[in-house]
Coordinates of C-alpha atoms and ligand atoms in Angstrom, one line a residue:
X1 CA 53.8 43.3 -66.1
X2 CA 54.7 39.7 -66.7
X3 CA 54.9 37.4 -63.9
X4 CA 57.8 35.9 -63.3
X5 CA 58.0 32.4 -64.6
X6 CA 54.9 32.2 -66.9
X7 CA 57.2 30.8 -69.7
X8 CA 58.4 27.8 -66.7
X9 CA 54.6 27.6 -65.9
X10 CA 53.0 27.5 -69.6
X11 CA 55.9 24.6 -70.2
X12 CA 54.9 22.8 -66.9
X13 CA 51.1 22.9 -67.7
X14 CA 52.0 22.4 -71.1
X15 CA 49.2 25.3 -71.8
X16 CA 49.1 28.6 -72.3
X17 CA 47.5 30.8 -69.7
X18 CA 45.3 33.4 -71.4
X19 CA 44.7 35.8 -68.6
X20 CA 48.4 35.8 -67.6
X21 CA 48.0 38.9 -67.5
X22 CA 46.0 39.1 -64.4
X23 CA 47.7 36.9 -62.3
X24 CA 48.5 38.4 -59.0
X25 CA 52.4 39.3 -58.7
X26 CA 53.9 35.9 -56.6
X27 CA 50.6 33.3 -57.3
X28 CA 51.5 30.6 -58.4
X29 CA 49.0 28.5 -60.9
X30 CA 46.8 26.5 -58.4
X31 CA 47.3 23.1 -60.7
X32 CA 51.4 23.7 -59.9
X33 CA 50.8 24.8 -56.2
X34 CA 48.1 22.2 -55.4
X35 CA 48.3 18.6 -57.3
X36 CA 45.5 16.9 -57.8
X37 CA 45.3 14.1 -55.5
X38 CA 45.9 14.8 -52.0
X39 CA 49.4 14.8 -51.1
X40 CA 50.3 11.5 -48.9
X41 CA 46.4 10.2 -49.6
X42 CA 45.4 7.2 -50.7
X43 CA 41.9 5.9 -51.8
X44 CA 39.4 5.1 -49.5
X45 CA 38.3 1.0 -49.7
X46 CA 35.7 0.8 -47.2
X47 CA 32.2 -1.1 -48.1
X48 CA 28.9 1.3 -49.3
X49 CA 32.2 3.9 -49.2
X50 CA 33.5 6.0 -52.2
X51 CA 36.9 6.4 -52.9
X52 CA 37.7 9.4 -50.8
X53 CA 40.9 10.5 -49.9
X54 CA 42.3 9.2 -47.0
X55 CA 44.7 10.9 -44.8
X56 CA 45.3 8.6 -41.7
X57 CA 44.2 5.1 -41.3
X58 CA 44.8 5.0 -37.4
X59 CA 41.9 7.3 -36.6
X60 CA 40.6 6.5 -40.0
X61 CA 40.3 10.6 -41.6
X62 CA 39.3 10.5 -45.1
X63 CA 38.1 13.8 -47.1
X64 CA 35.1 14.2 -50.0
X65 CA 37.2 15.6 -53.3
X66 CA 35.0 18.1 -54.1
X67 CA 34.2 17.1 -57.7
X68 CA 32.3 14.3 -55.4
X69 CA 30.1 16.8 -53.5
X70 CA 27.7 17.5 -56.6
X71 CA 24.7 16.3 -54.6
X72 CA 22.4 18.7 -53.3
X73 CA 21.8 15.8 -50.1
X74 CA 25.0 14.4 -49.3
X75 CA 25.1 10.4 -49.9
X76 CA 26.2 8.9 -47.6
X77 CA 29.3 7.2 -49.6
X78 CA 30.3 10.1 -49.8
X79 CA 30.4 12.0 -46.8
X80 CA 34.2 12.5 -45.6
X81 CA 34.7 10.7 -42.2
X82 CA 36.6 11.9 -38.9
X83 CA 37.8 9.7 -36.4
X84 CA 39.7 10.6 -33.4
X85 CA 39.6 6.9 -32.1
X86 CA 38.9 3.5 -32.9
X87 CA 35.6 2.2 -34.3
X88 CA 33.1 0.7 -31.5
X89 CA 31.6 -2.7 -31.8
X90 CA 28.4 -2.8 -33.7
X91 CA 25.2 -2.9 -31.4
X92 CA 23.1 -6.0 -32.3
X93 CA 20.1 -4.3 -31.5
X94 CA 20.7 -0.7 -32.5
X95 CA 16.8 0.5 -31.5
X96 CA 17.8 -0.9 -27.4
X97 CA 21.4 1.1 -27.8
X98 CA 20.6 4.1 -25.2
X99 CA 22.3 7.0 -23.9
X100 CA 21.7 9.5 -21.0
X101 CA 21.6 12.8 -19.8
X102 CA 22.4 13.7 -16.6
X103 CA 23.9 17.0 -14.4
X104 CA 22.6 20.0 -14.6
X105 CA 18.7 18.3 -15.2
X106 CA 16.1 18.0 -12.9
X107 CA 15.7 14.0 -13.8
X108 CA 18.4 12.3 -15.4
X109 CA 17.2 10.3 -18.3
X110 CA 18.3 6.8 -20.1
X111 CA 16.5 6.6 -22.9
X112 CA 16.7 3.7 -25.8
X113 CA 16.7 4.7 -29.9
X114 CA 13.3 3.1 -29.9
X115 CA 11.8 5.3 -27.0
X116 CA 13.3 8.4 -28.1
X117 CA 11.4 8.1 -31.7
X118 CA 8.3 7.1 -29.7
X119 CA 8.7 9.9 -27.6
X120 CA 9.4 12.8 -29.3
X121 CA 9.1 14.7 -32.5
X122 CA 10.7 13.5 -35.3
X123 CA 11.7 15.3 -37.7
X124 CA 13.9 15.6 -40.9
X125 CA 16.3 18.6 -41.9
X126 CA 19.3 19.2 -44.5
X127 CA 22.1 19.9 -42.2
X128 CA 25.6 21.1 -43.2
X129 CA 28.0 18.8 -40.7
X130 CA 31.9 20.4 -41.7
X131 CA 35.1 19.6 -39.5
X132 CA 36.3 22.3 -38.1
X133 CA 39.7 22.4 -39.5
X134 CA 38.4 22.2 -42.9
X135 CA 40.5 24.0 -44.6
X136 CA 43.5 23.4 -43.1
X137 CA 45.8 23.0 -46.1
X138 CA 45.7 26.4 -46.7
X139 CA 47.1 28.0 -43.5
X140 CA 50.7 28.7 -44.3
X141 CA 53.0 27.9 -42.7
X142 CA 51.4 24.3 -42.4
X143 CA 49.8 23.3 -38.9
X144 CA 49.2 20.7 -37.3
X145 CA 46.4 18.6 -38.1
X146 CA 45.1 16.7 -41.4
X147 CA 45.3 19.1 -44.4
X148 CA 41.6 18.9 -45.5
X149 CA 41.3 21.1 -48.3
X150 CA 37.2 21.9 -48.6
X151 CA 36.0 18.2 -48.5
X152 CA 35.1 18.1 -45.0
X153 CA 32.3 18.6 -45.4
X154 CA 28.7 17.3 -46.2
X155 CA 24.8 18.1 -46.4
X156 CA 22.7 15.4 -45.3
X157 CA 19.2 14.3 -44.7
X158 CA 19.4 13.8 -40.9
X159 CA 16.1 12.2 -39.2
X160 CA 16.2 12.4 -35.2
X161 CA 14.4 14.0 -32.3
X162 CA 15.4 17.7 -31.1
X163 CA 18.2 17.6 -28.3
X164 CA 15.9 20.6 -27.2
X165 CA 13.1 18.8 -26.6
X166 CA 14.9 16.1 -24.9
X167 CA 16.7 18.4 -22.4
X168 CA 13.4 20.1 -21.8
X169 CA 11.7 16.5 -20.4
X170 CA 14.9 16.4 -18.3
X171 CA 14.6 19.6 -16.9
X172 CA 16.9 22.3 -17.5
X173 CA 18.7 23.5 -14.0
X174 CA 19.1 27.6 -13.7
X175 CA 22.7 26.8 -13.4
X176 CA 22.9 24.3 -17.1
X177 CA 25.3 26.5 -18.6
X178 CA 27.1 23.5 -21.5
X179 CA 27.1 20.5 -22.8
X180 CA 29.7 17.7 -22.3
X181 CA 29.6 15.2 -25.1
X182 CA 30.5 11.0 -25.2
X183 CA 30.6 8.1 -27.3
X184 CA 31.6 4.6 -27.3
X185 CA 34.6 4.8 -29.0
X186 CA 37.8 3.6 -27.7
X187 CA 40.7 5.9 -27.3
X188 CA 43.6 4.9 -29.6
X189 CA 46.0 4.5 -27.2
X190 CA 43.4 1.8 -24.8
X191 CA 43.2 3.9 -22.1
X192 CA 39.9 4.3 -20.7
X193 CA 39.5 8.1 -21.5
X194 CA 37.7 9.3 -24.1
X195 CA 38.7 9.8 -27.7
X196 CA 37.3 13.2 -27.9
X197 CA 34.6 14.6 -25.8
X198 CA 33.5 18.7 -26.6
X199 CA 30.8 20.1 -25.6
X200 CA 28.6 23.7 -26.6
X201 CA 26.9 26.5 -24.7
X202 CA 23.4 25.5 -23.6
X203 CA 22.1 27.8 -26.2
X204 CA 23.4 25.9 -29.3
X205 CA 22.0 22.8 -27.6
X206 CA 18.5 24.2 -27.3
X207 CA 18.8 25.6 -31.2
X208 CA 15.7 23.5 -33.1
X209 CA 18.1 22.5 -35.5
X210 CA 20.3 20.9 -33.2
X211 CA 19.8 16.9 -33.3
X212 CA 20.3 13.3 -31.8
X213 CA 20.0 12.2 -35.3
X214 CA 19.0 8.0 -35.6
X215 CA 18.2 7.9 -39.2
X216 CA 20.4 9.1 -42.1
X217 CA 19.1 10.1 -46.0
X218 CA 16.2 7.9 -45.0
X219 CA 18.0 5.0 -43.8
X220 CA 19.8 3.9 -40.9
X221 CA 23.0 5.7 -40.3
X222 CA 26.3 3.9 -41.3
X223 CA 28.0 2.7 -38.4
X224 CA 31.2 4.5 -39.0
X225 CA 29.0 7.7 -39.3
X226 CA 28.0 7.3 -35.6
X227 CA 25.2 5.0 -35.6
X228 CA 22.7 4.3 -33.7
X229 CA 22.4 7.7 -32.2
X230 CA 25.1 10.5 -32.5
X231 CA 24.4 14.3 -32.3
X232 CA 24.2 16.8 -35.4
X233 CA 25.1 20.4 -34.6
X234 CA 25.0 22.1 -37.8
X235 CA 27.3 25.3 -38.8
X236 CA 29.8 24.4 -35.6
X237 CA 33.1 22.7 -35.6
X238 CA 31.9 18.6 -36.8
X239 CA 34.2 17.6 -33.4
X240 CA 30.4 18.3 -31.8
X241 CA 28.6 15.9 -33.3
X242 CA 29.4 13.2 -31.1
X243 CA 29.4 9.5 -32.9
X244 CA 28.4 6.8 -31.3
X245 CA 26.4 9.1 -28.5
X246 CA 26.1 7.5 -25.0
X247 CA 26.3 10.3 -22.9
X248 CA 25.0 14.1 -22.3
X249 CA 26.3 15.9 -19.4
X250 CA 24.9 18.8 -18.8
X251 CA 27.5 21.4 -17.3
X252 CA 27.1 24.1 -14.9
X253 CA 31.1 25.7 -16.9
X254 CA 32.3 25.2 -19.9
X255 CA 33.4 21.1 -20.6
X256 CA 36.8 20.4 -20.4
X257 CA 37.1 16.9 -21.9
X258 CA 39.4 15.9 -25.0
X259 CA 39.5 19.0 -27.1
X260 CA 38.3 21.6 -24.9
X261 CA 40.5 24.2 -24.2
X262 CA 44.1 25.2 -25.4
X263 CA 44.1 25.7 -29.1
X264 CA 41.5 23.0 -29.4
X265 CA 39.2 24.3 -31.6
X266 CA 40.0 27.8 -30.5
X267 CA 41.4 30.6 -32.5
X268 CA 42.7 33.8 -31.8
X269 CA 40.9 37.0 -30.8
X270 CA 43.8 39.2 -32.4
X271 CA 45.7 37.4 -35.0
X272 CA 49.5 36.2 -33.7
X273 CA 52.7 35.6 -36.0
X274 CA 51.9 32.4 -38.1
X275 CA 53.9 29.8 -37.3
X276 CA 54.4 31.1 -33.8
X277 CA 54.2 28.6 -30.6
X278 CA 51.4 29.4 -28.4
X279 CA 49.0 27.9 -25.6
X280 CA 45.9 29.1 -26.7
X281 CA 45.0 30.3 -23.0
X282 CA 43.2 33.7 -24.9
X283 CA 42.1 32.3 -27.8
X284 CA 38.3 32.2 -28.2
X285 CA 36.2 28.9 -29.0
X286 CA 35.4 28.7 -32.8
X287 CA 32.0 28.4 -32.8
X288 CA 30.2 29.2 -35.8
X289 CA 32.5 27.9 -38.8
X290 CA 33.2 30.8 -41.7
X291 CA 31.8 31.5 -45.2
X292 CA 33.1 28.7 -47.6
X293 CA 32.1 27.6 -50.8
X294 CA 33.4 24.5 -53.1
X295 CA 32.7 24.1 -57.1
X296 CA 31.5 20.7 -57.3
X297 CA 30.8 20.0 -61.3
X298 CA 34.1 20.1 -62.4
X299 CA 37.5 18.6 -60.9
X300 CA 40.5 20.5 -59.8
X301 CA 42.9 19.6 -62.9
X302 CA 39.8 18.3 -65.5
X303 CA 40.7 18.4 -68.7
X304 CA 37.7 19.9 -71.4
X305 CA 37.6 19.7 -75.1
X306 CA 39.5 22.1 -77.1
X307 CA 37.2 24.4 -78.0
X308 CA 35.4 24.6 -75.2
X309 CA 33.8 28.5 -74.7
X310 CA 31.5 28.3 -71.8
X311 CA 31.6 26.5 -68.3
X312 CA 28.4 25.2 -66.4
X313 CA 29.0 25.9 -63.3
X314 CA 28.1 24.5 -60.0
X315 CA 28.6 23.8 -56.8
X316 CA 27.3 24.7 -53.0
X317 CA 28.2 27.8 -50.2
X318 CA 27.1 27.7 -46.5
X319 CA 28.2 30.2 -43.4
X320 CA 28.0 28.2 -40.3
X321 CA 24.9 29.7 -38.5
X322 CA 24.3 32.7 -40.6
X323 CA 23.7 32.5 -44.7
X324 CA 25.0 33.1 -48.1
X325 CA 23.8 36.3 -49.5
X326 CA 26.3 36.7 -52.6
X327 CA 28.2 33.9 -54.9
X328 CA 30.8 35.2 -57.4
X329 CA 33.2 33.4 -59.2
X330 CA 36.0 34.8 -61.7
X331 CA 37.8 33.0 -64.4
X332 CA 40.4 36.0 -65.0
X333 CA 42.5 35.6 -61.3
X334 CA 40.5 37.7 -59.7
X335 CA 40.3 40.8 -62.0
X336 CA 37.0 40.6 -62.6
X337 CA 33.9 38.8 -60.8
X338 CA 30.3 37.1 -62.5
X339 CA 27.5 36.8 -59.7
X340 CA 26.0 33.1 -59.4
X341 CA 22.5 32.2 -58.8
X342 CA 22.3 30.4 -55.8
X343 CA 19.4 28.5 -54.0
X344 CA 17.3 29.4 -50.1
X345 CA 18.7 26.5 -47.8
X346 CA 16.6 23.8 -48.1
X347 CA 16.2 24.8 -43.9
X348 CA 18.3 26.8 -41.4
X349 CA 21.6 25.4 -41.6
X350 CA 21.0 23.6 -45.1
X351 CA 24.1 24.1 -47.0
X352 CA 22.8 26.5 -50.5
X353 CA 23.5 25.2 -53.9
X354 CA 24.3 27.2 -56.4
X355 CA 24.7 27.4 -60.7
X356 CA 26.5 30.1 -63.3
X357 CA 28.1 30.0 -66.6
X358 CA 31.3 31.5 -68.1
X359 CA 32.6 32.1 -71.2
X360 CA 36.3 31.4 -72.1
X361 CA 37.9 33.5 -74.7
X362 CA 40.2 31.0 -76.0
X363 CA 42.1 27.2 -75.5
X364 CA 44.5 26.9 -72.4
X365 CA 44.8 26.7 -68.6
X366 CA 42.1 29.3 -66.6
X367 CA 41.6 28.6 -62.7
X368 CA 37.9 28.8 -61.6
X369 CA 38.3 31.3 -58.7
X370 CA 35.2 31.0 -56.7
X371 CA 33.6 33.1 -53.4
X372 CA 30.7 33.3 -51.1
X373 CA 29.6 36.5 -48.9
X374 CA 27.9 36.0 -45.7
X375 CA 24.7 37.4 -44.9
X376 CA 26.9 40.0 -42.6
X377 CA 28.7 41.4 -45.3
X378 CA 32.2 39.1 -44.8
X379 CA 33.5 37.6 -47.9
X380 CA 36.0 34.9 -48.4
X381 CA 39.7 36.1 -48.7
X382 CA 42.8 35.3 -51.3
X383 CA 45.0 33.6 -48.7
X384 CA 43.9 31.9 -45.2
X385 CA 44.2 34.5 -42.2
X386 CA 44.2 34.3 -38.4
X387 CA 46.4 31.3 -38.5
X388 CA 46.6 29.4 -35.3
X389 CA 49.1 25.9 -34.3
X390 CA 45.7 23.4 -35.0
X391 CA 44.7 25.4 -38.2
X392 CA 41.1 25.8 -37.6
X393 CA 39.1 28.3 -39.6
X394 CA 41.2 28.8 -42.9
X395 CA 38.8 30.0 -45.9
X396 CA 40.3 31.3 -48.5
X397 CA 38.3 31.2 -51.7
X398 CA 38.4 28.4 -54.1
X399 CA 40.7 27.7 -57.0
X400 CA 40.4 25.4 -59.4
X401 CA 42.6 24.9 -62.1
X402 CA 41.0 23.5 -65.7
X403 CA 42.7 23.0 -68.8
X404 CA 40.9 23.6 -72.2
X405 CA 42.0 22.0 -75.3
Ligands
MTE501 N1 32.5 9.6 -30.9 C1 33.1 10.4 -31.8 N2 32.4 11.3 -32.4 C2 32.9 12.2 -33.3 C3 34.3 12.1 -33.6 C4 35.1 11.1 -32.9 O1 36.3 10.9 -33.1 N3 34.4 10.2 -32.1 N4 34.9 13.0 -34.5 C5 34.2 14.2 -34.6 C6 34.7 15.1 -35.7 S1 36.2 15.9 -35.4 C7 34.0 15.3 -36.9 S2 34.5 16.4 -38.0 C8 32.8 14.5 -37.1 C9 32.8 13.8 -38.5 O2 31.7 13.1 -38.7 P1 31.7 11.9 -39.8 O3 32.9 11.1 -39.6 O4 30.4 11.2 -39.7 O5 31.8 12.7 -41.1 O6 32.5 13.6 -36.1 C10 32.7 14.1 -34.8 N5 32.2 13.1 -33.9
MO502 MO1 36.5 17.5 -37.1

């Protein structure tokens, strides 16, 4: 059957579309649906920055298009930024900046940059940092937040010392149960309370891959990153990763700071009517983020050479804590599927890159549909499910739209 409205679309994209055929009754082109630049975004101009998309200035939120992402390390002009405050002061001595841990320890520790690389291991690892409504564009109806599409996230080279190792010289308490997170930046509003302050189960804090990262792609991190010291805990919601780190409390409950609780990073146990108020008080914490994958060698809306019969493809896949056992992508809307090669993770939580070629049979519009499957079998889905008021886990599988000729 024909679509409805493939002669309005063909005239709108001013292409024909040569799988028309196979376009799922009531999907609309992605290149109609979803225009190129961001809607309400404009460029990023911030020094040693690339021109990401910005969605708020006042806390500056800016996404990574993914076009931008075709770095197997992240750079770190390019790695989308996510403030829920204002930006702190720079230290003039960032090795004396120093941050404690106290609570649920047998010593409470202060400890400078400088002692912490003295004193414990340091060590280097790939590590996938993704906000945890990344996504959210796709939840329909729209909810609240910023409407990342898939740039939020990045892959970078983070140097630091293990929090693990650091809560283990401050003694660990029978009753440390979570971690309460702070930083120095100042809440919007100047009020003395925190901008945001999460916090994880003790076990994600004792996870080796878990970090108070100092250094960043082997240099020192950019202050609106977080430096001197901020936390990386890879595969969870980014809001973790505390910028700016001055504090660890170590909890004997879950935290309840600024964005604990509620629908704050939570989503539902059993999926409710999207769109429909709610308090969040059975939600469950998101924890590990879902499969997602983004195509990263060729722009949403590129234009190729007539002519044009094969695609090099590329682009990366990660799963929060688990992996990325299959990569498919399908240049017919779905009706058929091409497996892509893809790489190990550099290291546990490493984000995997991966490469594949198709053939095009002929000039005109084709969308680049593109999927991951987790290492537990769970595979990214047409449209965004379990949608919730803050918008948190959406992954629907990627689709670029290219026009040949
Ligand atoms: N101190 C502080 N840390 C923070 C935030 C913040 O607003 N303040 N935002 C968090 C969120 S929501 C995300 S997704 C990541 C983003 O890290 P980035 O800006 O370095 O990419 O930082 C997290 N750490
Ligand atoms: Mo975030």
């Amino acid at each position: 059957m024909v679509p409805t409205g493939l002669a309005r679309w063909q005239a709108a994209l001013g292409a024909s579309i040569p799988f028309a055929a196979h376009l799922p009754e009531g999907l609309v082109p992605a290149l109609l649906e979803r225009p190129v630049a961001v809607p309400g975004s404009h460029p990023l101009d911030w020094p040693g920055k690339q021109a990401l998309a910005v969605h708020d200035s006042a806390p500056l939120c800016a996404e990574t298009p993914e076009a931008l992402l075709d770095e197997a390390v992240t750079s770190a002009a390019a790695m989308f930024v996510r403030n829920n405050g204002g930006i702190p002061p720079e230290p003039a001595d960032p090795d004396a900046w120093s941050f404690t841990v106290d609570g649920e320890v047998q010593a409470p520790l202060r400890l400078t940059v400088a002692e912490l690389a003295a004193r414990f291991r340091v060590v280097t690892l790939q590590l996938q940092l993704e906000c945890g409504g990344n996504g959210r564009a796709f939840h329909m109806p729209a909810a609240r937040g910023n409407p990342w599409r898939q740039g939020a996230i990045s892959n970078g080279a983070w140097t630091g010392v293990r929090l693990r190792d650091v809560l283990l010289a401050a003694g660990l308490k029978d009753s440390a149960a979570y971690t309460g997170h702070y930083g120095a930046d100042p809440h919007l509003s100047g009020s003395s309370q925190p901008a945001i302050s999460r916090g994880m189960r003790i076990a994600k804090a004792m996870d080796e891959t878990t970090l108070l990262a100092f250094r960043l792609n082997g240099e020192p991190i950019p202050h609106l990153h977080g430096a001197p010291l901020r936390l990386v805990v890879p595969g969870w919601p980014g809001s973790l990763s505390q910028k700016w780190l001055t504090r660890i409390w170590v909890r004997d409950r879950p935290h309840d700071g600024p964005g604990m609780g509620g629908t704050s990073y939570r989503i539902p146990a059993r999926p409710i009517e999207p769109g429909q108020a709610h308090d969040g008080a059975d939600f469950v914490e998101l924890e590990s983020m879902p499969v997602r994958s983004i195509l990263s060698s060729h722009a949403h809306g590129a234009r190729l050479p007539a002519g044009t019969r094969t695609l090099d493809l590329r682009g990366a896949a990660w799963a929060g804590d688990l992996t990325v056992r299959r990569m498919e992508v399908s240049r017919d809307f779905g009706a058929s599927w091409q497996d892509m090669d893809f790489a190990e993770p550099a290291n546990r939580h490493a984000w995997q890159r991966w490469t594949g070629q198709v053939d095009l049979p002929a000039d005109g519009y084709y969308e680049i549909w593109y999927r991951a499957t987790d290492s537990e079998g769970r595979t990214q889905p047409l449209h965004a499910t379990n949608w919730n008021p803050q918008g948190y886990a959406a992954n629907p599988l990627g689709r670029s739209g290219l026009l040949i000729g």
